[in-house]
Short mmCIF file of C-alpha atoms and ligand atoms in Angstrom, two decimals:
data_model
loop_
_atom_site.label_atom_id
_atom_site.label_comp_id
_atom_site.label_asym_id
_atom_site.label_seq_id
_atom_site.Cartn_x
_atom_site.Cartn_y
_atom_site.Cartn_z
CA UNK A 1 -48.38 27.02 40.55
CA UNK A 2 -44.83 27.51 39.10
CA UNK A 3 -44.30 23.64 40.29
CA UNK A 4 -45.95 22.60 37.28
CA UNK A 5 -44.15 24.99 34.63
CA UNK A 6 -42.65 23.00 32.25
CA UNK A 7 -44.52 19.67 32.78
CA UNK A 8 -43.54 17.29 29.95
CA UNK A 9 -45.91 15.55 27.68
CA UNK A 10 -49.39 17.29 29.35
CA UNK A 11 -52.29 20.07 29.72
CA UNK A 12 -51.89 21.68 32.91
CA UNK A 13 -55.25 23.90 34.50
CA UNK A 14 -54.04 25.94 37.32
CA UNK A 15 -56.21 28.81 36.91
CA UNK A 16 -58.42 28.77 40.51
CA UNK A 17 -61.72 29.64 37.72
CA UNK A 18 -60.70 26.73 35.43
CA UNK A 19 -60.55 24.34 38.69
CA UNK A 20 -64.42 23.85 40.13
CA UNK A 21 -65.62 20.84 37.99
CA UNK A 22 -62.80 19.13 39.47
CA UNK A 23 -64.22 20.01 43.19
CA UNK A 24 -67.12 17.23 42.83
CA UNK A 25 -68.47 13.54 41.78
CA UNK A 26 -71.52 12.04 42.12
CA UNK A 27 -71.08 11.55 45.69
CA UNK A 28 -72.53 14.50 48.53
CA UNK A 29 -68.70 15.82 49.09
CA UNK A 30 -67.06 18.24 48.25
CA UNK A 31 -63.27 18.59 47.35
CA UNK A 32 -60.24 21.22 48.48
CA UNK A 33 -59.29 23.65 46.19
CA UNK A 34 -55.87 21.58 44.29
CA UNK A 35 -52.91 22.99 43.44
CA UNK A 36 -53.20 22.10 39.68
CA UNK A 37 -55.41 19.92 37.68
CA UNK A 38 -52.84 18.07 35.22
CA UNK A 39 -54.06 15.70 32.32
CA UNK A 40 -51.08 13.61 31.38
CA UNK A 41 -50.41 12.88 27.76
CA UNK A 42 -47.53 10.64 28.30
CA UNK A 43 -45.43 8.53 30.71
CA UNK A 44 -43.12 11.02 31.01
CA UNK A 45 -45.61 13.35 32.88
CA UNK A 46 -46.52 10.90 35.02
CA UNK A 47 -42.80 10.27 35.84
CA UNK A 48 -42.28 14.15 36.27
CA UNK A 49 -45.51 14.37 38.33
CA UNK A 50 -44.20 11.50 40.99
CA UNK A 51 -40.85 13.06 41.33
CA UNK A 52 -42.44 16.40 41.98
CA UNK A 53 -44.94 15.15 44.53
CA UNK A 54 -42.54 13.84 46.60
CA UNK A 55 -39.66 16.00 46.55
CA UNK A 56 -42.16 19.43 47.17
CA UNK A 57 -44.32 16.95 49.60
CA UNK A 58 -47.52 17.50 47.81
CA UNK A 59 -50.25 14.29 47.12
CA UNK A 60 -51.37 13.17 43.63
CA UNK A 61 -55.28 12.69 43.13
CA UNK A 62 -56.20 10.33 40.19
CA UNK A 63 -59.96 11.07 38.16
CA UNK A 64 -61.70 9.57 35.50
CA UNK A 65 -64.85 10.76 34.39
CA UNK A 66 -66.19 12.12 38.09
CA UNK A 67 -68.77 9.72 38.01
CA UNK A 68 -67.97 8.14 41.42
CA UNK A 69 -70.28 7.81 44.18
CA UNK A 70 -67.51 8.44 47.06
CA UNK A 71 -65.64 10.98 46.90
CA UNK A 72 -62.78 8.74 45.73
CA UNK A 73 -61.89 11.20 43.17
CA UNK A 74 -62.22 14.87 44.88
CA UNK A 75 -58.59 16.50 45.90
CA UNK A 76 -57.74 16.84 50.01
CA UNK A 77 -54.89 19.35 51.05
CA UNK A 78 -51.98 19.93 49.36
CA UNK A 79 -52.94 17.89 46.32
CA UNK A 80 -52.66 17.46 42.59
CA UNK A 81 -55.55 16.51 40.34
CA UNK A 82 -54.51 14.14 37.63
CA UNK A 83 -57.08 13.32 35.63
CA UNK A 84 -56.39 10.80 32.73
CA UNK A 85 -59.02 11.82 30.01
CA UNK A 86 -56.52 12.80 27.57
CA UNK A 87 -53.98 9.52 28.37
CA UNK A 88 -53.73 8.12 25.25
CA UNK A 89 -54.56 4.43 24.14
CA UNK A 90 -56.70 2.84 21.41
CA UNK A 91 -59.33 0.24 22.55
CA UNK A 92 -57.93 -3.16 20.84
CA UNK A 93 -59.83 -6.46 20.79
CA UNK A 94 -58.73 -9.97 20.88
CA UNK A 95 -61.17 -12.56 19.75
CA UNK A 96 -59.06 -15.13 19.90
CA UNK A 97 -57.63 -14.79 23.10
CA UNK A 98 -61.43 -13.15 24.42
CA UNK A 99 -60.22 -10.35 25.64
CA UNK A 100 -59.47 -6.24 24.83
CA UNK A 101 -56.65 -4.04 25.63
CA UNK A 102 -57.68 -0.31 26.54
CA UNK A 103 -56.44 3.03 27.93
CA UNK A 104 -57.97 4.15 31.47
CA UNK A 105 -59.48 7.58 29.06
CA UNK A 106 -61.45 4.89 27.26
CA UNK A 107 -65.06 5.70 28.02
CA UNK A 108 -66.89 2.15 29.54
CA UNK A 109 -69.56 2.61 26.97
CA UNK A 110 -66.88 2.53 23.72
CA UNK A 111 -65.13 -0.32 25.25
CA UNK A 112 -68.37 -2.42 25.75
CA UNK A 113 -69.59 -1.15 22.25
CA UNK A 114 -65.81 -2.44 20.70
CA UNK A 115 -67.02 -5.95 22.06
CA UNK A 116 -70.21 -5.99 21.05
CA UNK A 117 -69.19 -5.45 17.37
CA UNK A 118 -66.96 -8.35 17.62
CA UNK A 119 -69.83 -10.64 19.13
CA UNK A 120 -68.29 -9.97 22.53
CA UNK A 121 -70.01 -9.20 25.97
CA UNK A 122 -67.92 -7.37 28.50
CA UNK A 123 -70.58 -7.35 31.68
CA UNK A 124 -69.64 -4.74 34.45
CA UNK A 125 -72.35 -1.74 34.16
CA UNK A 126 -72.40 0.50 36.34
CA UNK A 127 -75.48 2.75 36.22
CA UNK A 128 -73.07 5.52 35.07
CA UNK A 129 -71.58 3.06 31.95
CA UNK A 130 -72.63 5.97 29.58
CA UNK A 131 -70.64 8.33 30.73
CA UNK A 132 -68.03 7.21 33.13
CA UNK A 133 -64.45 5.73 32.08
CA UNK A 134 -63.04 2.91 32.50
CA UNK A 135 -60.29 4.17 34.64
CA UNK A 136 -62.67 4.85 37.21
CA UNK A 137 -64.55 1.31 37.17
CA UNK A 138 -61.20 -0.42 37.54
CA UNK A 139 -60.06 2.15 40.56
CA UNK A 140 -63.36 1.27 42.10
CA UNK A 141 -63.78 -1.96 41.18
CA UNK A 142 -67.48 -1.02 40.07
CA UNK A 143 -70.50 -3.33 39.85
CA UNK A 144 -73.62 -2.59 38.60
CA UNK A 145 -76.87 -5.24 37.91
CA UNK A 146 -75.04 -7.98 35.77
CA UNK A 147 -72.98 -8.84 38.89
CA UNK A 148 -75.68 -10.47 40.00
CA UNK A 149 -74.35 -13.20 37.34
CA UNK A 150 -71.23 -12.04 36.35
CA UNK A 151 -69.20 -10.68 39.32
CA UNK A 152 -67.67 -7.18 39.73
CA UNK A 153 -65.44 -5.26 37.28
CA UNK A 154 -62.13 -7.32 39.19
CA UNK A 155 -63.72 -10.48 37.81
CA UNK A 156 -63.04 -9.51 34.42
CA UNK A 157 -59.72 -8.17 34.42
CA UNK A 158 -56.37 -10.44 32.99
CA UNK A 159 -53.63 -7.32 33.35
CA UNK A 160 -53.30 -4.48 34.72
CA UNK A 161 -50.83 -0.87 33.68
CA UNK A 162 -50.15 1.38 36.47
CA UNK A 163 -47.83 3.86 37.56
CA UNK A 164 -46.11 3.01 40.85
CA UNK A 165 -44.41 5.08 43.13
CA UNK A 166 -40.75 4.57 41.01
CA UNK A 167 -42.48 6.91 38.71
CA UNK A 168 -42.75 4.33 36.48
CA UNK A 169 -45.60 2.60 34.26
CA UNK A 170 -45.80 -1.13 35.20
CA UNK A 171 -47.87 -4.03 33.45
CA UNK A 172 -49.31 -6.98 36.15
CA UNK A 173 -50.81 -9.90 34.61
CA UNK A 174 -50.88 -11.27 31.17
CA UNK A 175 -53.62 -12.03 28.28
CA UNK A 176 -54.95 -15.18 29.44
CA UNK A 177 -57.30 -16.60 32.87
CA UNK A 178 -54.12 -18.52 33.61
CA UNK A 179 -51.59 -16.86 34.83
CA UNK A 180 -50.10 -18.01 38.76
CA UNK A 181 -46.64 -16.61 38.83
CA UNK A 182 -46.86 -15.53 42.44
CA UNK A 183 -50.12 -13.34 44.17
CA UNK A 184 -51.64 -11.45 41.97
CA UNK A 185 -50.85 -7.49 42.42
CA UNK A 186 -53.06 -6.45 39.14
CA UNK A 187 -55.94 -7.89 41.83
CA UNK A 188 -54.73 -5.64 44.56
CA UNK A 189 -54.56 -2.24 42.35
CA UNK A 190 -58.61 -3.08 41.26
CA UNK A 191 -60.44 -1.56 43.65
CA UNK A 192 -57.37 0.11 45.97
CA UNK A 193 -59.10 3.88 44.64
CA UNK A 194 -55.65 4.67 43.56
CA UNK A 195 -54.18 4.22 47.07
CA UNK A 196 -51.17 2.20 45.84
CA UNK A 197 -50.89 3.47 42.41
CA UNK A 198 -52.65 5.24 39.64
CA UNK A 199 -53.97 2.57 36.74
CA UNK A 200 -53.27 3.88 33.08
CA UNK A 201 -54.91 1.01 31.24
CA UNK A 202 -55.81 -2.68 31.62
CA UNK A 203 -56.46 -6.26 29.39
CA UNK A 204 -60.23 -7.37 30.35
CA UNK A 205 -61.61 -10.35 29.75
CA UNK A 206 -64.49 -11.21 27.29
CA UNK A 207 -67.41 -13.66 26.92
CA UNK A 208 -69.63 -14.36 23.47
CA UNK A 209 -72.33 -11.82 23.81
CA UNK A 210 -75.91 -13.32 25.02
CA UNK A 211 -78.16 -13.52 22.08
CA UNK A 212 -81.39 -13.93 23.72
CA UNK A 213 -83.21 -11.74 26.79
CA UNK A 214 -86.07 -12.38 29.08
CA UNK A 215 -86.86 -9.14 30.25
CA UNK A 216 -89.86 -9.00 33.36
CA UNK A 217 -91.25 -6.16 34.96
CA UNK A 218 -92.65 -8.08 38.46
CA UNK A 219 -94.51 -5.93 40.61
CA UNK A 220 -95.24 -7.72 44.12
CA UNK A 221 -98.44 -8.02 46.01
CA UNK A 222 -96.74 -7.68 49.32
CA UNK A 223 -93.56 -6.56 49.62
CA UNK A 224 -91.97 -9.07 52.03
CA UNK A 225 -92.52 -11.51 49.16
CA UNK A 226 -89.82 -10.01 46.98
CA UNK A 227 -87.35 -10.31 49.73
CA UNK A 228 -87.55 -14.01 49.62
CA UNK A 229 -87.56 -14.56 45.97
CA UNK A 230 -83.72 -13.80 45.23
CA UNK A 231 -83.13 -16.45 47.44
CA UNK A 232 -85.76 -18.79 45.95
CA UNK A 233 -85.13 -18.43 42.17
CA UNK A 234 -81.34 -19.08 43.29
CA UNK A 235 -82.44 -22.31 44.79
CA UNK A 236 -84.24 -23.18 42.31
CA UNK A 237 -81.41 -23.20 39.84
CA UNK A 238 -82.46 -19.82 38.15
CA UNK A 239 -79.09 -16.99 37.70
CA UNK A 240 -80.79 -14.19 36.85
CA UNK A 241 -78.18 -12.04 34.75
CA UNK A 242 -79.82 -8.50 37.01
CA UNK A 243 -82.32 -8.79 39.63
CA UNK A 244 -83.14 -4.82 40.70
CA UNK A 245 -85.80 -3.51 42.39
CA UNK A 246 -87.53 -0.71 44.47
CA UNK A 247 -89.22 -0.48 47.86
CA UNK A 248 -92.31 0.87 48.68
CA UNK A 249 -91.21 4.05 50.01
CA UNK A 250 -88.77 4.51 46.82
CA UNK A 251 -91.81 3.46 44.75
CA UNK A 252 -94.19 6.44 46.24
CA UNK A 253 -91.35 9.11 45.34
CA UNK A 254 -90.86 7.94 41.97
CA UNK A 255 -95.04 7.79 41.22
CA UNK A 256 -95.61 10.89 43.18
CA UNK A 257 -92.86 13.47 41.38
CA UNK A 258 -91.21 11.07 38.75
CA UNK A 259 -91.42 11.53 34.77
CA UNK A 260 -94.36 10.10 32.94
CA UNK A 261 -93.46 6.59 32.58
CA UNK A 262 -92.95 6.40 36.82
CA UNK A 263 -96.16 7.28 37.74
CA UNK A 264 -97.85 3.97 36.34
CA UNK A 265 -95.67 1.55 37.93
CA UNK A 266 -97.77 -0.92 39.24
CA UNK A 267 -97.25 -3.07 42.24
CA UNK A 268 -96.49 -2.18 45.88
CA UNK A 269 -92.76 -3.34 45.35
CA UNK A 270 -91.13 -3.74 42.00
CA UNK A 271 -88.84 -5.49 40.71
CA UNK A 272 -87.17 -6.14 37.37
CA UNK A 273 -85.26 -9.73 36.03
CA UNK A 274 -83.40 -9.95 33.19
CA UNK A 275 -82.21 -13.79 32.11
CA UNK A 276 -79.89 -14.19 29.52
CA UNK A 277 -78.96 -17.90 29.40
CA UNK A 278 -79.09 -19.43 25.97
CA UNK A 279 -83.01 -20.62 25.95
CA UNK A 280 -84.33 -18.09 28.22
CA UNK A 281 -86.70 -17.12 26.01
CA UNK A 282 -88.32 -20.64 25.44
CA UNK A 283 -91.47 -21.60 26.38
CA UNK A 284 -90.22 -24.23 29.08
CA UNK A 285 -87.88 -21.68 30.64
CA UNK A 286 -90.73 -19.30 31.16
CA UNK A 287 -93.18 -21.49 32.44
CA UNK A 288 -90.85 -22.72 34.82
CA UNK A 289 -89.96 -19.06 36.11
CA UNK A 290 -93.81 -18.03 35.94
CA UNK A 291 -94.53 -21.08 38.54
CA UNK A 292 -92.04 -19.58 40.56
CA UNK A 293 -93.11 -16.05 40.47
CA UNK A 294 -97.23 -16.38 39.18
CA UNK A 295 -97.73 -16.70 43.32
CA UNK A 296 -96.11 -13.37 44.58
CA UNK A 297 -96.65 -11.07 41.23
CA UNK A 298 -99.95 -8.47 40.56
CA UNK A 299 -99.73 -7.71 37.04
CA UNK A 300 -96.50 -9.42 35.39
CA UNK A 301 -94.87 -8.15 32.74
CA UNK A 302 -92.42 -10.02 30.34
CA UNK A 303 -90.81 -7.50 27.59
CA UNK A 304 -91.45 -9.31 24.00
CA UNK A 305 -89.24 -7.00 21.85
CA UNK A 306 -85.85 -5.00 22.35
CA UNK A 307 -88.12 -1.65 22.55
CA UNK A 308 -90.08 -2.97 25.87
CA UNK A 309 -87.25 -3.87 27.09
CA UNK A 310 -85.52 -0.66 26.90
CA UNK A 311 -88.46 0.86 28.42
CA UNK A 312 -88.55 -1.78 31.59
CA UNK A 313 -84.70 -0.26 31.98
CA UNK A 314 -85.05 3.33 31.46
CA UNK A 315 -87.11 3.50 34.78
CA UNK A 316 -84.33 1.93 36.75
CA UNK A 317 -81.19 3.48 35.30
CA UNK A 318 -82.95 7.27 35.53
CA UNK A 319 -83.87 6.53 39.39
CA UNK A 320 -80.54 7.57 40.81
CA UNK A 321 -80.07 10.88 39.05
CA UNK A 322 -84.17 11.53 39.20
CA UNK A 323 -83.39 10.98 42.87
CA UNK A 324 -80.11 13.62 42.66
CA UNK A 325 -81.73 16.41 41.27
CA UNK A 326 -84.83 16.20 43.50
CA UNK A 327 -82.89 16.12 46.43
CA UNK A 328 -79.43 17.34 45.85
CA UNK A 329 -77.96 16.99 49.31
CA UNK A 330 -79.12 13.15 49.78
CA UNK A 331 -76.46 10.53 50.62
CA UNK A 332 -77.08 7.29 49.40
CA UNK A 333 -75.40 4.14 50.76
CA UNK A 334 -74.98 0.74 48.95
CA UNK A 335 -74.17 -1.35 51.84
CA UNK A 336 -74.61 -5.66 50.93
CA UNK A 337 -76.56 -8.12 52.85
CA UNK A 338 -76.37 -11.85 52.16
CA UNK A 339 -79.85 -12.83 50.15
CA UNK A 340 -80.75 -15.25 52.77
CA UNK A 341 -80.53 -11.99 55.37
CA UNK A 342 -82.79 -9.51 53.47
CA UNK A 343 -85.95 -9.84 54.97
CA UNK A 344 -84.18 -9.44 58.48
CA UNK A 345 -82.11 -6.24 57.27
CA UNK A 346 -85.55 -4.97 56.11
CA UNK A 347 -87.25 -5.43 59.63
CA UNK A 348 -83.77 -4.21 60.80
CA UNK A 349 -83.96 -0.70 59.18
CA UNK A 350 -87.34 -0.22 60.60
CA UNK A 351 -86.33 -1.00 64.14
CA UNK A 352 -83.79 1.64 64.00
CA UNK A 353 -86.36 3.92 62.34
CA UNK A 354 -83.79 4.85 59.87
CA UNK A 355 -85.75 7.43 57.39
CA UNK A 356 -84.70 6.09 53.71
CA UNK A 357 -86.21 5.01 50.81
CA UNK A 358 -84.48 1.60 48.73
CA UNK A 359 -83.45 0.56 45.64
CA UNK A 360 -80.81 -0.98 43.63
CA UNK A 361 -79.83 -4.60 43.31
CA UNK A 362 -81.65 -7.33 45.47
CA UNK A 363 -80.43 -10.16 43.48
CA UNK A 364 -76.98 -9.91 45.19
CA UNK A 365 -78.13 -8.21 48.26
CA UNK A 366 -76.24 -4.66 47.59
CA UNK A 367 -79.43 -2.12 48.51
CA UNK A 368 -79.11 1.41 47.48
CA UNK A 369 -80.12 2.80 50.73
CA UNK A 370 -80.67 6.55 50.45
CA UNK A 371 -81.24 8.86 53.01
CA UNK A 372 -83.38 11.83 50.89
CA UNK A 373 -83.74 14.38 54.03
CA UNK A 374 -79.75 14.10 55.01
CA UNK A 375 -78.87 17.45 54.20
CA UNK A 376 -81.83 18.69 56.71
CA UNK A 377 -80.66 16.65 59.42
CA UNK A 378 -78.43 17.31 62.20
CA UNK A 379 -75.03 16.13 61.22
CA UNK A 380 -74.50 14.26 64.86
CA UNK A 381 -78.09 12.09 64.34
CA UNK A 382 -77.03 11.48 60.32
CA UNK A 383 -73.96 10.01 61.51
CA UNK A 384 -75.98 8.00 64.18
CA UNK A 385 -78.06 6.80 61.24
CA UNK A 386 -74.85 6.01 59.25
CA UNK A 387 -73.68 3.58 61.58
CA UNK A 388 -76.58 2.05 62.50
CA UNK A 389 -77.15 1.29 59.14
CA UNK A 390 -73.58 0.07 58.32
CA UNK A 391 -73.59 -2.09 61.61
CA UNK A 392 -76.89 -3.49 61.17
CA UNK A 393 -75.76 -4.78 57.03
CA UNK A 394 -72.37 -6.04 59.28
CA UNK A 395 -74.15 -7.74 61.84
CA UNK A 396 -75.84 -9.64 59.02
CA UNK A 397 -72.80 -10.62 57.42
CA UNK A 398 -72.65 -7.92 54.87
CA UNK A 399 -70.49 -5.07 54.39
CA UNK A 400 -70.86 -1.24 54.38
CA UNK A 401 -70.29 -0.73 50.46
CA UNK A 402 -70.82 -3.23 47.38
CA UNK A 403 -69.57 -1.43 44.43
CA UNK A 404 -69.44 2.65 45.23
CA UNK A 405 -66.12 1.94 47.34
CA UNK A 406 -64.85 3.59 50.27
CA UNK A 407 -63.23 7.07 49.54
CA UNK A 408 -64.32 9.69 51.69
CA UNK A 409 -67.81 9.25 52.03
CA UNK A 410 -66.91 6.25 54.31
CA UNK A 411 -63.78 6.64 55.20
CA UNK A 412 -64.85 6.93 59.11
CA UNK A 413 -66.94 3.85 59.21
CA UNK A 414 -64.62 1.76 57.81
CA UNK A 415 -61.79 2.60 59.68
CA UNK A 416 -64.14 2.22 62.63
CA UNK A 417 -66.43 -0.79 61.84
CA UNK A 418 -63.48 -2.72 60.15
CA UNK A 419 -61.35 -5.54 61.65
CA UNK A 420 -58.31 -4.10 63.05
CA UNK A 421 -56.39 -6.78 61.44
CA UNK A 422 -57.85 -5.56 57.68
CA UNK A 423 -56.97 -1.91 58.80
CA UNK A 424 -53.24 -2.36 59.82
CA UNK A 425 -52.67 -5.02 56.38
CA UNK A 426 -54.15 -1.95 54.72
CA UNK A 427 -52.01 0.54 56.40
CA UNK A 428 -48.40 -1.67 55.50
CA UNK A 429 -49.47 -2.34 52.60
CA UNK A 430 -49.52 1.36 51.78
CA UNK A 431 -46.26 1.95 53.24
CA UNK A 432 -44.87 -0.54 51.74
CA UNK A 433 -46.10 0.27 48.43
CA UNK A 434 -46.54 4.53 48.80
CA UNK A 435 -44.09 5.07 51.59
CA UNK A 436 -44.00 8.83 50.90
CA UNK A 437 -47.88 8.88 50.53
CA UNK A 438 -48.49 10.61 47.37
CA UNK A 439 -51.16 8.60 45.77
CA UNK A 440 -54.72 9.22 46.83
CA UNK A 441 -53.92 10.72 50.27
CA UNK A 442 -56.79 10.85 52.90
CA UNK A 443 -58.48 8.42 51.40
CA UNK A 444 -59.65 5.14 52.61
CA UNK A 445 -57.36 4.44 54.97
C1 2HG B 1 -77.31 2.66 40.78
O1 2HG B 1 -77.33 1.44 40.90
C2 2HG B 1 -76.08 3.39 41.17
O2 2HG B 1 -78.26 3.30 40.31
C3 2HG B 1 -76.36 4.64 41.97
O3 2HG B 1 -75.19 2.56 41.83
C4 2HG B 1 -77.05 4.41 43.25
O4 2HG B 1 -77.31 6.77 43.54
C5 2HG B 1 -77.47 5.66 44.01
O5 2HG B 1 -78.03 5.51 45.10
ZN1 ZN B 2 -75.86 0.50 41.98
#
């Protein structure tokens, strides 16, 4: 498109061959042909790219690294792909202010490995932390198993760079926890999929690295068990730093058609813990834990070097994409219950006779719930299912997503299951912010 002849300071793909990668995530959608896919190299494409948008009334789409489970990323009508892998940055750390600077290009796994090396621990890991960026995380405010201790990706951001509808790059927050001047609009770009404005880079927060792992692989005797134990362990003063596991049904797929290693998983539910507290691998910390679970668990198994562990993980971080490829047109949800309300949201699902099968991460009650057969079912009944499902984790107290975000996948849910109020704060907050509505349009709200 001539509109982007000329761009300053980027690589522009316009070529309709060049543009299909760009037409997917990891979500079930599908995206519109865009006008252009631009990667900016500078702030004065960005600045180019805003003033375009809105004088030839076309929408901006930001991307990372197309690892997103919502569609959050895929271009609607009339829209521009910009996809920061090229911006430029270099990933800096601070030890003595415990933090790192980094571009939104900067894959998660480099900027967790540019802790590490400094004796530094940043926690947010997504399943997808080897290959997505961290533009994307911060868009989506991603979680992953460690927020079962540590909190989403929002929890561990101090500043935030973005590029606001002034066509302009803007910095919100500083390098330190403390910082009040007024409400904090770094907070309200986390997470906002790039509704208000596209993030170019961000200062994140660190803590010294654990040194020490308990690893356990706990397969269950009977099922309901495991649903009370996230609960328990909490009461009992235990944090475990990931809690995962997988349900029956999940469990059957996985040791029917899985790889090798899936077909001896023990256990008619499964779970893994990970502990990472200073003295977690004592002997007094695990006889503690082993009263605790030594009643519900057939065959425990606690990893005693970094190789088992590694092998207790593999299992859980190939299930999604092992899951993918055997049944491409799946959707799979992530709604939250409270862990006090699991057991009931269990008993729920099979009221409703929803067909899925479960996994993900129990210890903070966000449950990958995946409908396999969705692409064979009629569209009207899927949607019923939807719902249902949705309302069921709302009428619990939950919510409809935990860490994949709203984007398109459930864009019509949450605009209908939603508070009005949340909606129309939403909706001035966007005009406010995007009155002309180039960032992100279609999306969310
Ligand atoms: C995970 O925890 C990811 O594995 C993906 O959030 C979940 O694909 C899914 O259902
Ligand atoms: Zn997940």
């Amino acid at each position: 498109m001539d509109a982007f002849k000329g761009l300053p300071e980027a690589r522009v793909i316009s070529d309709p061959s060049d543009l299909a990668p760009f037409l997917q995530d990891e979500s079930h959608l599908r995206g519109i042909l865009p006008l252009a896919v631009v990667k900016p190299h500078g702030p004065a494409a960005l600045r180019e790219l805003v003033r375009r948008a809105k004088a030839e009334g076309f929408g901006l789409v930001p991307r990372g690294a197309g690892t997103g489970k919502a569609g959050g990323c895929l271009p609607t009508e009339r829209t521009v792909v910009v996809d920061f892998s090229e911006w430029p940055g270099e990933i800096q750390v601070s030890p003595q202010d415990l933090c790192l600077r980094a571009p939104a290009s900067a894959p998660l796994r480099d900027v967790k490995a540019a802790a590490e090396a400094r004796g530094l621990f940043y926690p947010p890991d997504p399943n997808s932390w080897e290959s997505c960026a961290l533009g994307g995380t911060l868009a989506t405010n991603a979680g992953g198993p460690n927020a079962c201790k540590y909190g989403m990706t929002r929890h561990w951001v101090l500043a935030v760079d973005a590029l606001l509808e002034d066509g302009e790059l803007h910095t919100f927050g500083i390098s330190s926890v403390k910082a009040n001047a007024g409400p904090s609009l770094g907070q309200l770009l986390i997470g906002s999929e790039g509704l208000f404005g596209f993030i170019t880079g961000a200062t994140l927060r660190l803590t010294p690295l654990p040194r020490e792992y308990t690893t356990l692989l706990l397969p269950v005797k009977r099922w309901e068990d495991l649903l009370e134990l996230p609960g328990r362990l909490c009461g009992a003063g235990y944090l475990p730093s990931a809690f995962e596991f997988f349900d029956p049904a999940v469990l059957a797929e996985l040791r029917a058609h899985g790889p090798e290693e899936a077909r001896r998983l023990p256990g008619e539910a499964l779970a893994i813990l990970e502990f990472d507290d200073r003295g977690s691998t004592s002997d007094a910390f695990l006889e503690g834990l082993l009263d605790l679970l030594g009643p519900v668990a057939d065959q425990l198994e606690v990893a005693s070097d970094a190789r088992q562990r590694q092998g207790i993980w593999a299992v859980r971080r190939m299930t999604s994409v092992f899951l993918k490829e055997r049944h491409p047109r799946k959707v799979s949800e992530d709604i939250v219950v409270p862990r006090s309300r699991l057991r009931e949201f269990f008993a729920g699902v099979g009221r409703l006779d929803i067909p899925a099968v479960t996994y993900g991460h129990l210890g903070d009650g966000n449950l990958h719930v995946n409908l396999l057969a969705a692409g064979e079912t009629d569209p009207a009944l899927l949607d019923r299912q939807l719902m249902d499902l949705f309302s069921l984790a709302i009428s619990l107290g939950g919510t409809l997503s935990g860490e994949h975000g709203i984007g398109l996948a459930k864009r019509d849910a949450f605009l209908a299951l939603s508070d009005p109020g949340h909606i129309r704060t939403l909706r001035a907050l966007k005009q406010a912010l995007d009155p002309q509505g180039i960032f992100n349009p279609g999306k969310m709200v």
